């Protein structure tokens, strides 16, 4: 991230919500064009200023591991831990899923070497949207297929989704996760 990006002023323009159709079938996740490059940079700049106490280190996932081993290494910041202004901004960027209501949003941060084992999500939400903010060659493995991160290009899962994991990352990685009921 450049110094000029870190010193940029917050985006103030309200953009129209992106709407995601729920007319996708089968197990495959639905790709979503969620954030612009400028929105990804804005979020990264704001996240760089987070106080370390806002991040919760997760050495064990709270989902259903497929291999039995729940150990992980990443940091979590839920919407209730975020500064109000940031949380409101992140909420304002959330794509709309037809017939669903946004219930939670969070940020996962993976420092170099950070990972999350293969798992299924809990079946508490109808939809789970994962949006990477960085494009450094890291990514997510879904049902055994690696998908490289493209900033702002997310995916939507239904319910518990496919088994997915984040292998140890080579660069710091941030993802936004929106959960819908």
C-alpha positions in Angstrom: 0.0 0.0 0.0 1.4 3.4 -0.9 1.9 6.3 1.5 -0.6 8.4 -0.6 -3.2 5.6 -0.2 -2.8 5.6 3.5 -3.2 9.4 3.7 -6.3 9.4 1.4 -9.5 11.0 2.6 -12.5 8.7 3.2 -14.9 8.2 0.4 -18.0 10.2 0.9 -20.0 9.4 -2.2 -22.9 7.1 -1.5 -23.1 4.6 -4.3 -26.2 2.6 -5.2 -26.3 -0.9 -3.6 -25.2 -3.8 -5.8 -28.0 -6.4 -6.0 -27.3 -10.1 -6.0 -29.9 -12.4 -7.5 -30.6 -15.6 -5.6 -31.4 -17.5 -8.8 -28.3 -19.6 -8.7 -28.7 -23.4 -8.3 -26.5 -26.2 -7.2 -23.6 -26.1 -4.8 -21.4 -23.8 -6.8 -20.7 -20.4 -5.2 -21.9 -17.3 -7.1 -19.3 -14.8 -8.1 -20.1 -11.2 -7.1 -18.6 -7.9 -8.3 -18.9 -6.4 -4.9 -16.4 -3.5 -4.4 -14.5 -1.1 -6.7 -10.8 -0.8 -6.6 -11.2 2.6 -4.8 -13.5 1.0 -2.2 -11.0 -1.8 -1.6 -8.2 0.8 -1.1 -10.4 2.9 1.2 -11.1 -0.2 3.3 -7.5 -1.2 3.5 -6.5 2.3 4.5 -9.0 2.3 7.3 -8.1 -1.2 8.5 -4.4 -0.2 8.6 -5.4 2.4 11.3 -7.3 -0.1 13.5 -6.0 -0.3 17.0 -4.5 -3.8 17.7 -7.0 -4.4 20.5 -9.9 -4.5 18.0 -8.5 -7.7 16.5 -9.3 -11.1 18.1 -6.7 -13.8 17.3 -8.3 -17.1 16.4 -6.1 -20.1 17.0 -9.1 -22.4 16.7 -12.0 -22.0 14.3 -15.6 -21.9 15.5 -16.9 -23.7 12.4 -17.0 -27.4 11.5 -13.6 -28.7 10.4 -13.6 -31.4 7.8 -10.4 -33.0 9.0 -11.1 -32.8 12.7 -8.3 -30.4 13.5 -9.8 -27.0 14.4 -6.4 -25.1 14.7 -6.1 -21.9 12.7 -4.1 -18.7 12.7 -6.0 -15.5 11.7 -7.5 -12.4 13.3 -11.2 -11.5 13.4 -13.0 -8.2 13.9 -16.8 -8.4 14.0 -19.2 -5.5 13.4 -19.6 -5.0 17.2 -15.8 -4.6 17.6 -15.4 -2.1 14.8 -15.4 1.7 15.3 -18.9 2.9 14.6 -18.0 5.0 11.6 -16.1 2.1 9.9 -19.0 -0.4 10.7 -21.5 2.0 9.2 -19.3 2.5 6.1 -18.9 -1.3 5.7 -22.6 -1.8 6.1 -23.3 0.9 3.4 -21.1 -1.1 1.0 -22.9 -4.4 1.5 -24.4 -5.8 -1.6 -28.2 -6.6 -1.3 -29.2 -10.2 -1.7 -32.8 -10.5 -3.0 -35.1 -11.8 -0.3 -32.4 -11.8 2.4 -31.5 -9.5 5.3 -27.9 -8.6 6.2 -27.4 -9.7 9.8 -23.6 -9.5 10.5 -20.4 -8.3 8.8 -16.8 -8.9 9.8 -13.2 -8.7 8.6 -10.7 -11.5 8.7 -7.0 -10.6 8.6 -4.4 -13.2 7.8 -0.8 -12.2 8.5 2.0 -14.0 6.6 1.7 -17.7 7.4 -1.9 -17.3 8.7 -4.5 -19.9 7.7 -7.8 -21.5 8.3 -8.3 -25.2 7.9 -10.9 -26.8 5.6 -14.3 -26.4 7.1 -18.0 -26.0 6.6 -19.7 -22.9 8.1 -22.5 -23.2 10.7 -26.0 -23.2 9.2 -27.0 -20.1 11.0 -27.2 -17.9 7.9 -28.9 -18.3 4.5 -26.0 -16.7 2.6 -22.3 -16.1 3.3 -20.5 -13.6 1.1 -16.6 -13.4 1.2 -14.9 -10.5 -0.5 -11.1 -10.2 -0.7 -9.6 -6.7 -0.5 -6.1 -7.7 -1.7 -4.8 -9.4 -4.8 -1.4 -10.7 -4.0 -1.6 -14.3 -5.2 -3.3 -15.7 -2.0 -6.9 -16.9 -2.1 -9.4 -19.5 -0.9 -9.8 -23.1 -1.8 -13.4 -24.1 -2.4 -14.3 -27.8 -2.7 -10.6 -28.5 -3.6 -10.3 -25.8 -6.2 -8.1 -22.8 -5.5 -9.5 -19.4 -6.3 -7.0 -16.6 -6.4 -8.1 -13.4 -4.7 -9.2 -10.5 -6.9 -9.8 -7.3 -5.0 -13.5 -6.6 -4.7 -14.6 -9.8 -6.5 -16.5 -11.9 -3.9 -18.4 -15.1 -3.8 -21.7 -16.1 -2.2 -22.4 -19.5 -0.6 -25.7 -20.8 0.4 -26.1 -22.1 4.0 -23.0 -24.0 5.1 -21.6 -23.8 1.6 -18.8 -25.9 0.2 -15.9 -27.1 2.2 -13.4 -24.2 2.1 -10.0 -23.3 3.5 -7.3 -20.6 3.4 -3.9 -22.2 3.1 -1.0 -20.4 4.7 -0.8 -17.0 3.1 2.3 -15.5 1.6 1.2 -11.8 2.1 -1.1 -10.1 4.5 -4.7 -10.8 3.4 -7.9 -9.1 4.4 -11.4 -10.3 3.5 -14.8 -8.8 4.3 -17.5 -11.3 5.2 -21.2 -10.5 5.0 -23.8 -12.9 6.6 -27.4 -12.8 5.5 -30.6 -14.3 7.0 
